[in-house]
Coordinates of C-alpha atoms in Angstrom, one line a residue:
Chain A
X117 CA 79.6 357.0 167.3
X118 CA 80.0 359.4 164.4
X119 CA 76.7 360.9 163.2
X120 CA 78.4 362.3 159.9
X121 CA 76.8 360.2 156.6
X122 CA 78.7 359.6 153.3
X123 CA 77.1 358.1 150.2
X124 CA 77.9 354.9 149.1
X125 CA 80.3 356.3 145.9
X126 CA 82.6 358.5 148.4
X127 CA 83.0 355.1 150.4
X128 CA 83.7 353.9 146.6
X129 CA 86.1 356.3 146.1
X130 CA 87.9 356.0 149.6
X131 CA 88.6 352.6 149.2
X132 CA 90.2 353.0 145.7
X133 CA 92.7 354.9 146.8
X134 CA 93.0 353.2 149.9
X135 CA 94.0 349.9 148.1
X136 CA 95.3 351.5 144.7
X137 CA 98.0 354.0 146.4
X138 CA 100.5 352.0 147.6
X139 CA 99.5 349.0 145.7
X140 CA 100.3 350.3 142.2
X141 CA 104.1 351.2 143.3
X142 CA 105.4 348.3 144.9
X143 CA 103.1 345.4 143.9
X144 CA 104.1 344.8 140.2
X145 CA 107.5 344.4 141.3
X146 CA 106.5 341.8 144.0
X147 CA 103.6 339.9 141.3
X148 CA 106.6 339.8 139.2
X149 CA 109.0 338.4 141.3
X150 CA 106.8 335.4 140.9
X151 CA 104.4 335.3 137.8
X152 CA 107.4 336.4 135.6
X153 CA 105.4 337.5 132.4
X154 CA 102.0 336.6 133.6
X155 CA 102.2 339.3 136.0
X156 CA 98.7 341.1 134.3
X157 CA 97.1 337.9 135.2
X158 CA 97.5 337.5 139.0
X159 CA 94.8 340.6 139.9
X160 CA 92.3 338.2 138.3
X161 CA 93.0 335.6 140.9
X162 CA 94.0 338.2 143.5
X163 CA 90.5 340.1 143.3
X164 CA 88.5 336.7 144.1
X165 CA 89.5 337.4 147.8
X166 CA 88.3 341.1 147.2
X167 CA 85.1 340.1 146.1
X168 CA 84.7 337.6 148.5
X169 CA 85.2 339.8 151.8
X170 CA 82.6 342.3 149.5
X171 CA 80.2 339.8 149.7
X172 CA 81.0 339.0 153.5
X173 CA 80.6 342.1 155.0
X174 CA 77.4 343.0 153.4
X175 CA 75.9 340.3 154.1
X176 CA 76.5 340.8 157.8
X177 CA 75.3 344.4 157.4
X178 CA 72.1 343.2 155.9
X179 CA 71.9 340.9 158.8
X180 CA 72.5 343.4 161.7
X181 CA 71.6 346.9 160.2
X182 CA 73.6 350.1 161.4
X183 CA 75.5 348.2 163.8
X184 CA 79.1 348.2 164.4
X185 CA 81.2 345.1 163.5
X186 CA 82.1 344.2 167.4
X187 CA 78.3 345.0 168.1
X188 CA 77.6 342.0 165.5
X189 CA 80.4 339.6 167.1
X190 CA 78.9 340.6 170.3
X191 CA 75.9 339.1 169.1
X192 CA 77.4 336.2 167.4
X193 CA 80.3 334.9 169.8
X194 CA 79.6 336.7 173.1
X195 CA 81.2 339.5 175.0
X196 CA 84.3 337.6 176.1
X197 CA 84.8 336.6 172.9
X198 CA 84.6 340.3 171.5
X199 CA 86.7 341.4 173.9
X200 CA 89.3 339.1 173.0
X201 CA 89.0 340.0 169.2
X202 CA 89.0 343.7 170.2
X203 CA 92.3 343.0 171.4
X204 CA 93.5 341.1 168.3
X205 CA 92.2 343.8 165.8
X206 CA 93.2 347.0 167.4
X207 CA 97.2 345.7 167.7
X208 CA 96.4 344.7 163.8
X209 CA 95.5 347.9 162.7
X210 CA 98.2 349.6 165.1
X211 CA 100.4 347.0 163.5
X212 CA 99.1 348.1 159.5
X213 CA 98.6 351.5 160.5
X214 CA 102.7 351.5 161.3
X215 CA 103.6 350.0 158.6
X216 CA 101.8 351.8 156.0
X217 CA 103.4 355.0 157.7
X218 CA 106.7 353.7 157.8
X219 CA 106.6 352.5 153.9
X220 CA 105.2 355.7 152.9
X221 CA 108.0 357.4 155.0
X222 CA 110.9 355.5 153.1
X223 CA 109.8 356.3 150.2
X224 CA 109.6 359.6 150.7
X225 CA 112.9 359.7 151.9
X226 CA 114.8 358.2 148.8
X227 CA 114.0 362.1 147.3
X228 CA 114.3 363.6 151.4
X229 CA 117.2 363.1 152.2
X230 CA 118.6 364.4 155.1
X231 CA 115.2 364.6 156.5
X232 CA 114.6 362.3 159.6
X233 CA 112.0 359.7 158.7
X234 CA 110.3 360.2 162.4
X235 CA 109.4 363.9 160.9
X236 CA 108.1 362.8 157.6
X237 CA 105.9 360.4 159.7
X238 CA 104.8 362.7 162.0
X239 CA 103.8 365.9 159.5
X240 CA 101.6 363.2 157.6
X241 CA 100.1 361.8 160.9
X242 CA 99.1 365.5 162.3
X243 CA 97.2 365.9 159.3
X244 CA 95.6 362.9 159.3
X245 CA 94.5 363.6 163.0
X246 CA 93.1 366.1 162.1
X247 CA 90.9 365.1 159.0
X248 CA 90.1 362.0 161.6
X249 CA 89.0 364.0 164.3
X250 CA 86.7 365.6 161.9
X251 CA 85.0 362.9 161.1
X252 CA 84.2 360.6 158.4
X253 CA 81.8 363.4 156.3
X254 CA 85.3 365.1 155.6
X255 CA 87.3 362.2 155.1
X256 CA 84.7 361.2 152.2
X257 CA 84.9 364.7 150.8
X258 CA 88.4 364.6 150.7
X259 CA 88.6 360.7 149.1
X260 CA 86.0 362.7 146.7
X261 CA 88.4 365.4 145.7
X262 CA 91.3 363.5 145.2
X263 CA 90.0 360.5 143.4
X264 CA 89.5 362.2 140.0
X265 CA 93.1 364.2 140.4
X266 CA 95.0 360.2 140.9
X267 CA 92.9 358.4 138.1
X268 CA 93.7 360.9 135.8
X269 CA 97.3 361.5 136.4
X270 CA 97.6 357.4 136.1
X271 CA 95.8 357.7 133.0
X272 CA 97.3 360.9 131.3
X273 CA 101.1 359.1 132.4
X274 CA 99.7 355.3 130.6
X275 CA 98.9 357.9 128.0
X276 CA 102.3 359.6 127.7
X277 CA 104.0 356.2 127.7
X278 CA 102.2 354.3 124.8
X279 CA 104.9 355.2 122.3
X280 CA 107.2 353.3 124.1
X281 CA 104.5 350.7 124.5
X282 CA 106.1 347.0 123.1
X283 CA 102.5 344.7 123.0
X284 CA 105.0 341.9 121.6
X285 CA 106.5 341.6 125.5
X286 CA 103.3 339.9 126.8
X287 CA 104.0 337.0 125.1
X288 CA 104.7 333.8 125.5
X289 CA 101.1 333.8 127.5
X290 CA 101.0 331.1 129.9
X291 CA 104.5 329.8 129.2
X292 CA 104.8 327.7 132.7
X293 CA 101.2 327.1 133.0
X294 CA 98.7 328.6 135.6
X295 CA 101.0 328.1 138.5
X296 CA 103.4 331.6 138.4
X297 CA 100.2 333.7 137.9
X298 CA 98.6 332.2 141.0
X299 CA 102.3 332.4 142.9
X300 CA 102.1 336.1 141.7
X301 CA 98.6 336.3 143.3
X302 CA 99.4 336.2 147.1
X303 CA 101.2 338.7 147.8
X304 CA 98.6 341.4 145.8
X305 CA 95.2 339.5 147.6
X306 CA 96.4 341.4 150.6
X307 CA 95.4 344.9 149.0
X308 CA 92.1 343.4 147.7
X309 CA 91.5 342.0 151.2
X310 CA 91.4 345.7 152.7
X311 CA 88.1 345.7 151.2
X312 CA 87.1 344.5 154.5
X313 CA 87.1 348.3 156.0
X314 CA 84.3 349.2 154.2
X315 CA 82.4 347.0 157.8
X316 CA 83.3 350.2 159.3
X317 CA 82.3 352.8 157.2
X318 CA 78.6 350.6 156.3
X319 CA 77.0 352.3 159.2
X320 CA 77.5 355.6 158.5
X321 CA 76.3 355.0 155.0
X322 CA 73.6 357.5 153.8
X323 CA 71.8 355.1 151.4
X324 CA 71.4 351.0 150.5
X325 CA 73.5 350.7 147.7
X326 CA 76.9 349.6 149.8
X327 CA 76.6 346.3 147.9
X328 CA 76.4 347.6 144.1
X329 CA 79.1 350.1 145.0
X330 CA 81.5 347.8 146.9
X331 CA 81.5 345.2 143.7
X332 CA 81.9 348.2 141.6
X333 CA 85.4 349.2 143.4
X334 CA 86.7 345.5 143.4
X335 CA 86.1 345.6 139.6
X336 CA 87.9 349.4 139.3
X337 CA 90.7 348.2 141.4
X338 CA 91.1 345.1 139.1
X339 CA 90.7 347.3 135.7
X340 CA 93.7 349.4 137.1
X341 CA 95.6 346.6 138.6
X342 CA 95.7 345.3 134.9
X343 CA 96.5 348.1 133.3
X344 CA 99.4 349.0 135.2
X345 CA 100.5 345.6 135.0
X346 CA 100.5 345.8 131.3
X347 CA 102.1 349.2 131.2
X348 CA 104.7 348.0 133.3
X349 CA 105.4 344.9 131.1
X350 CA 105.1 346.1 128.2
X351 CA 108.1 348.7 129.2
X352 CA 109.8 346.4 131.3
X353 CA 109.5 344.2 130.1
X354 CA 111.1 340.7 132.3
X355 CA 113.5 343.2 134.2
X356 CA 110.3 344.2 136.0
X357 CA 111.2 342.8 139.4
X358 CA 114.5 344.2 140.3
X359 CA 112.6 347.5 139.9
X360 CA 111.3 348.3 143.5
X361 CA 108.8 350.7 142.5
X362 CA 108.6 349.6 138.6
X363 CA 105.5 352.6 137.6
X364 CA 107.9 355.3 138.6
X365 CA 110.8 354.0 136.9
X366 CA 108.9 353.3 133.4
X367 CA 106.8 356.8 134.4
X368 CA 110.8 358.5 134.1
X369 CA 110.9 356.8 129.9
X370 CA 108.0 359.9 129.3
X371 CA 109.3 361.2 126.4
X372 CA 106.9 363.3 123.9
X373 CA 109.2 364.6 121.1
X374 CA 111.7 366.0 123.4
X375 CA 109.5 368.4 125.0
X376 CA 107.4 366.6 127.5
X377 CA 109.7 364.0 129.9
X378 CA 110.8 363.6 133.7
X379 CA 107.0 363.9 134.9
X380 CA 108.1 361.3 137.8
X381 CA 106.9 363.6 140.3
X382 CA 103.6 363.7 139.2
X383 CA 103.6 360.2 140.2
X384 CA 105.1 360.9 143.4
X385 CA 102.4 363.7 144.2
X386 CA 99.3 361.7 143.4
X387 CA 101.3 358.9 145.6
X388 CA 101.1 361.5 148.2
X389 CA 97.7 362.5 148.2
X390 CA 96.5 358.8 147.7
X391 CA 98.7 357.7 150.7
X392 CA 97.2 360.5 152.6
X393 CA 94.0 358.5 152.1
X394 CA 95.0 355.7 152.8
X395 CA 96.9 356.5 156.2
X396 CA 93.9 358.5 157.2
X397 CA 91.5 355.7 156.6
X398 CA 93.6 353.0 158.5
X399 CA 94.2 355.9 161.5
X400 CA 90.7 356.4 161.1
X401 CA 89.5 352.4 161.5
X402 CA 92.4 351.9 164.3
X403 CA 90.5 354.6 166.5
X404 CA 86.7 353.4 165.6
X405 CA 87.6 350.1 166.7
X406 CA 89.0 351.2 169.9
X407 CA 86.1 353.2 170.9
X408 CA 83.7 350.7 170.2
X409 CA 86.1 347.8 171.6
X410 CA 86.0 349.5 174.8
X411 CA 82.8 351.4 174.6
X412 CA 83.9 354.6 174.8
X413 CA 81.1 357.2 174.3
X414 CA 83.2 359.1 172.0
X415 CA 86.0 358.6 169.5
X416 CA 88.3 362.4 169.8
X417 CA 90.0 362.2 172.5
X418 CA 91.9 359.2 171.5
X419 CA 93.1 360.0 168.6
X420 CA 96.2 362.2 169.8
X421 CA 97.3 359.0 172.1
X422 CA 96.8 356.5 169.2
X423 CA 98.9 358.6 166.9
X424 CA 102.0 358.6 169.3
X425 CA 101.3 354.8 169.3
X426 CA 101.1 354.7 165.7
X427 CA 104.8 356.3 165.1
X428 CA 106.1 354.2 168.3
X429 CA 104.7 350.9 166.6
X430 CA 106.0 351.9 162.8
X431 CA 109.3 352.0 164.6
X432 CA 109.4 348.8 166.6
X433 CA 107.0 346.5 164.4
X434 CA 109.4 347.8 161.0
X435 CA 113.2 348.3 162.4
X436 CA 114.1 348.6 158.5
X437 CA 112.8 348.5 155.4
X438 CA 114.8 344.3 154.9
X439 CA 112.4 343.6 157.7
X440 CA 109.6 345.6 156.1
X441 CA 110.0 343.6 153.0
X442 CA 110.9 340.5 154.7
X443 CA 107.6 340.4 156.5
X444 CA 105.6 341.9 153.3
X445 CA 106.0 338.4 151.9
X446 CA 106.4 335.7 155.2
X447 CA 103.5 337.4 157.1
X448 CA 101.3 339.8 155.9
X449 CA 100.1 336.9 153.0
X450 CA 98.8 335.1 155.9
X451 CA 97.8 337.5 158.9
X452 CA 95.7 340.1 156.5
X453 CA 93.6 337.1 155.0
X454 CA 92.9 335.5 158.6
X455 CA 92.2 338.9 160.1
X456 CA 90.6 340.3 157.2
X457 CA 88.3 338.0 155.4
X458 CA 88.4 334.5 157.1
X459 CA 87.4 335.7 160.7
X460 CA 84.0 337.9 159.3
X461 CA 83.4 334.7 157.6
X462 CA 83.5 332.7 160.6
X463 CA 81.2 335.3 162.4
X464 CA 78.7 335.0 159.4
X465 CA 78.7 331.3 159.6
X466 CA 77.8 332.2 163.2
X467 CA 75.2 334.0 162.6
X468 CA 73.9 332.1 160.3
X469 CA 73.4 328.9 162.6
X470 CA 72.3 330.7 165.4
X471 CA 69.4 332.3 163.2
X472 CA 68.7 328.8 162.4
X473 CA 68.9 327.2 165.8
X474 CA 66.8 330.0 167.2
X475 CA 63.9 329.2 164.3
X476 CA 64.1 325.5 165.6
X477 CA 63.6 326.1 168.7
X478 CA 60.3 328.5 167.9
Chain B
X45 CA 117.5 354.2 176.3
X46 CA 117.8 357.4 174.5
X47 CA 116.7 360.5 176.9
X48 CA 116.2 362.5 174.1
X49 CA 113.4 360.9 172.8
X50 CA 111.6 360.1 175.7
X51 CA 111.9 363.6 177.2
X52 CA 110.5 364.6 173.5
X53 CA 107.6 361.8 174.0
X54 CA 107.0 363.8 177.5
X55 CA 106.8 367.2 175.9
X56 CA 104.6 365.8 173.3
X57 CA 102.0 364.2 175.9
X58 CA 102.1 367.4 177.9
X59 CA 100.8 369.3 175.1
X60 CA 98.4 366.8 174.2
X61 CA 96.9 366.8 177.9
X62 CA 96.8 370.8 178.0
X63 CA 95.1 371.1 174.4
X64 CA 92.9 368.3 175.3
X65 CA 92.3 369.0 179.1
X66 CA 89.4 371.2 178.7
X67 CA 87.3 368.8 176.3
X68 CA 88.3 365.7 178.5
X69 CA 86.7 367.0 181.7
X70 CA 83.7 366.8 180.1
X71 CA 84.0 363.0 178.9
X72 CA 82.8 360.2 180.9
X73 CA 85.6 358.2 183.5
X74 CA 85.7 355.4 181.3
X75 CA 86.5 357.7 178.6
X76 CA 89.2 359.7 180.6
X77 CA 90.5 356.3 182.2
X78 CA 91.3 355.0 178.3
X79 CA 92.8 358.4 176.9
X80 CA 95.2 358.2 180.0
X81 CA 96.2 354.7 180.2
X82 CA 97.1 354.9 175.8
X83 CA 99.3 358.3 177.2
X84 CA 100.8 356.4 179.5
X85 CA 101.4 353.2 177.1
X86 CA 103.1 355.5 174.7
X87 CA 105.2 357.1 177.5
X88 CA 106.5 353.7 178.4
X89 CA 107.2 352.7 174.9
X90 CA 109.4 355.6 174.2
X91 CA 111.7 354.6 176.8
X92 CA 112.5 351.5 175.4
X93 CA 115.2 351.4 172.0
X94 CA 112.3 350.3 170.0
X95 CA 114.0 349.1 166.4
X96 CA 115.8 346.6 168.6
X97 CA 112.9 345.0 170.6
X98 CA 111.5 342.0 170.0
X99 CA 107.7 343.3 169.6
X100 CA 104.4 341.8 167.9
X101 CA 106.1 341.3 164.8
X102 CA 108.9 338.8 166.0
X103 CA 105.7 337.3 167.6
X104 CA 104.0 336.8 164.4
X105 CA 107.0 336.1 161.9
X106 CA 107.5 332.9 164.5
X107 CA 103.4 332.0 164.5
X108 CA 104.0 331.9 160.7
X109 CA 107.3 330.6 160.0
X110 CA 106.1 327.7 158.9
X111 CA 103.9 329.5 155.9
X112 CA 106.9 331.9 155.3
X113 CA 109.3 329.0 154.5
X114 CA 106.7 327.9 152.3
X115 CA 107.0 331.6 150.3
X116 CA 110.3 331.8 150.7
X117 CA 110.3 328.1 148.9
X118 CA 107.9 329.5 145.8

């Protein structure tokens, strides 16, 4: 559907700030809430879902070469079955896509305002129709550009902050037993389970090494997962969960000798251009999997419509952000595994038997 | 209902159907059938007061109350 190829390392790159953006605001407050200090642990146990759904999709790409994920189910279940699914996964991404708008929208407007959150929405959606409409060869480039701006601003502020760094908080390690960290680890398995988009991008991948390079970002994603973790404990320290968005808040402690401090929005622009990503990934996926639900011959023309959805669902699937929170810990633990990683391993166990039952019966 | 925002919604469509209308003629019927029916879906939904709906979510927070008492209970 889209001839435009990107190399393995810009589909790398687009999914670490894809998972990383709005993951390293709000999760450490949410891990907290639960692993108390062990809160650097949970990514361990989180990223075993990340790796899993690695390992998933590949091997159905390796199965079914350059095809697209309902063209494998169609293969698999059957076309009524596909259909169905269609269904299921296009209101899921609607669904995300809202909801990643709309969180990306309040948080913009804690420093906006008076501005209405429909227009901060909608001036990040027109750009992101646009870099979807021009196909994934830009969005890689883009993911390309931006990724060494955001790991180096994370760095350079873990950087500025190590004066203030108190090692001694970590401890006591493991002072409930394994439990809290695991607790800690289902709300973050969510952001490793987005891994799943890379089923998407596979086709349009320029070269074979999908597999080394889709391992490589679970273990990148973990690596900075832990490290902002630490930072945040370490500052922090057991106050970290009534912080919302804990990095910003120990990011406004920068203090170098009086001369360099207040560098929050440094954070809050490499929020911005990872978000941008990450919206324009999701819109991106929402549309791919409508054209090829329905079979359209080509994705453009729907991307106008879908974005008008998008904003209309944001609004109606996330009245508020007490819903948005509510529904961050009573649902999303559950749907984004099932949709995510537990129905591509169902269709691999599919195909799987039916390669065997049709070598039987040869 | 909130006029304003539908009548918005309309505008918004309208210009979505001039920029697009010269590309679209080209597109197969399927194609044209689908990028109409999502306009009209959006139309629809901006005549409703959305926030206050019940929609997919109130669906799915009662598919998996069960599992959110659970996490509520952690």
């Amino acid at each position: 559907m889209d001839k435009g190829r990107i190399s393995s390392i810009q589909m790398g790159m687009m999914m670490y700030l894809t998972i990383l953006a709005t993951a390293i605001l709000t999760v450490p407050s949410i891990t907290a809430k639960y692993a108390k200090k062990d809160l650097w642990l949970s990514p361990i146990w989180a990223s075993i879902i990340g790796f899993f759904t690695v390992i998933i999709v590949i091997q159905l790409s390796k199965r079914f070469p350059r095809q697209s994920f309902f063209q494998i189910c169609e293969h698999t279940i059957g076309t009524l079955a596909t259909k169905l699914l269609g269904f299921l996964y296009f209101t899921f991404f609607l669904i995300a896509s809202g909801q990643i708008t709309r969180t990306y929208a309040e948080f913009i407007k804690v420093f906006f305002i008076k501005t209405p959150v429909s227009v901060i929405m909608i001036t990040m959606l027109l750009l992101s129709a646009f870099t979807v409409i021009a196909g994934i060869e830009v969005i890689g480039r883009v993911a390309q550009l931006f990724f060494p701006i955001f790991v180096f601003s994370v760095f350079i502020i873990i950087f500025l902050l190590l004066p203030q760094l108190e090692p001694s908080n970590i401890f006591p390690i493991l002072e409930n037993g394994l439990l809290p960290s695991l607790k800690g680890a289902i709300i973050p398995q969510i952001w490793f389970g987005e891994l799943f988009l890379i089923v998407f991008l596979l086709p349009s991948l320029s070269d074979s090494k999908g597999m080394k390079w889709g391992i490589l970002t679970v273990l990148l994603i973990l690596v900075t997962f832990i490290i902002t973790n630490i930072t945040v404990l370490f500052i922090l320290n057991q106050n970290t969960e009534f912080y919302i968005y804990p990095f910003l808040s120990a990011t406004q402690l920068v203090n170098l000798g009086d001369f360099i401090e207040s560098i929050e929005p440094i954070i809050i622009a490499i929020w911005i251009l990872g978000t941008f990503i990450k919206i324009t990934v999701f819109y991106y996926v929402t549309i791919l999997t409508t054209a090829q639900w329905l079979k359209l011959s080509d994705y453009k023309p729907i991307v106008w419509p879908i974005g008008i959805l998008i904003v209309e669902v944001s609004f109606w699937a996330v009245p508020n952000l007490m819903v948005n929170n509510h529904i961050d810990i009573t649902v999303f633990p559950f749907l984004f595994p099932i949709m995510q990683t537990f129905i591509p391993l169902f269709i691999l166990g599919m195909a799987v038997i039916r390669k065997k039952s049709k070598s039987l019966e040869i | 209902m909130k006029w304003g925002i539908f009548f918005c919604v309309l505008i918004i469509i309208g210009v979505i159907i001039l920029y697009e209308w010269k590309t679209i003629k080209t597109y197969p019927k399927k194609d044209r059938i689908t990028f109409f029916i999502l306009l009209i879906i959006a139309g629809a939904l901006s005549l409703f007061d959305l926030p206050n709906l019940p929609g997919p979510v109130t669906l799915l927070e009662s598919i998996f109350q069960p599992f959110g008492n659970f996490m509520e209970s952690l």
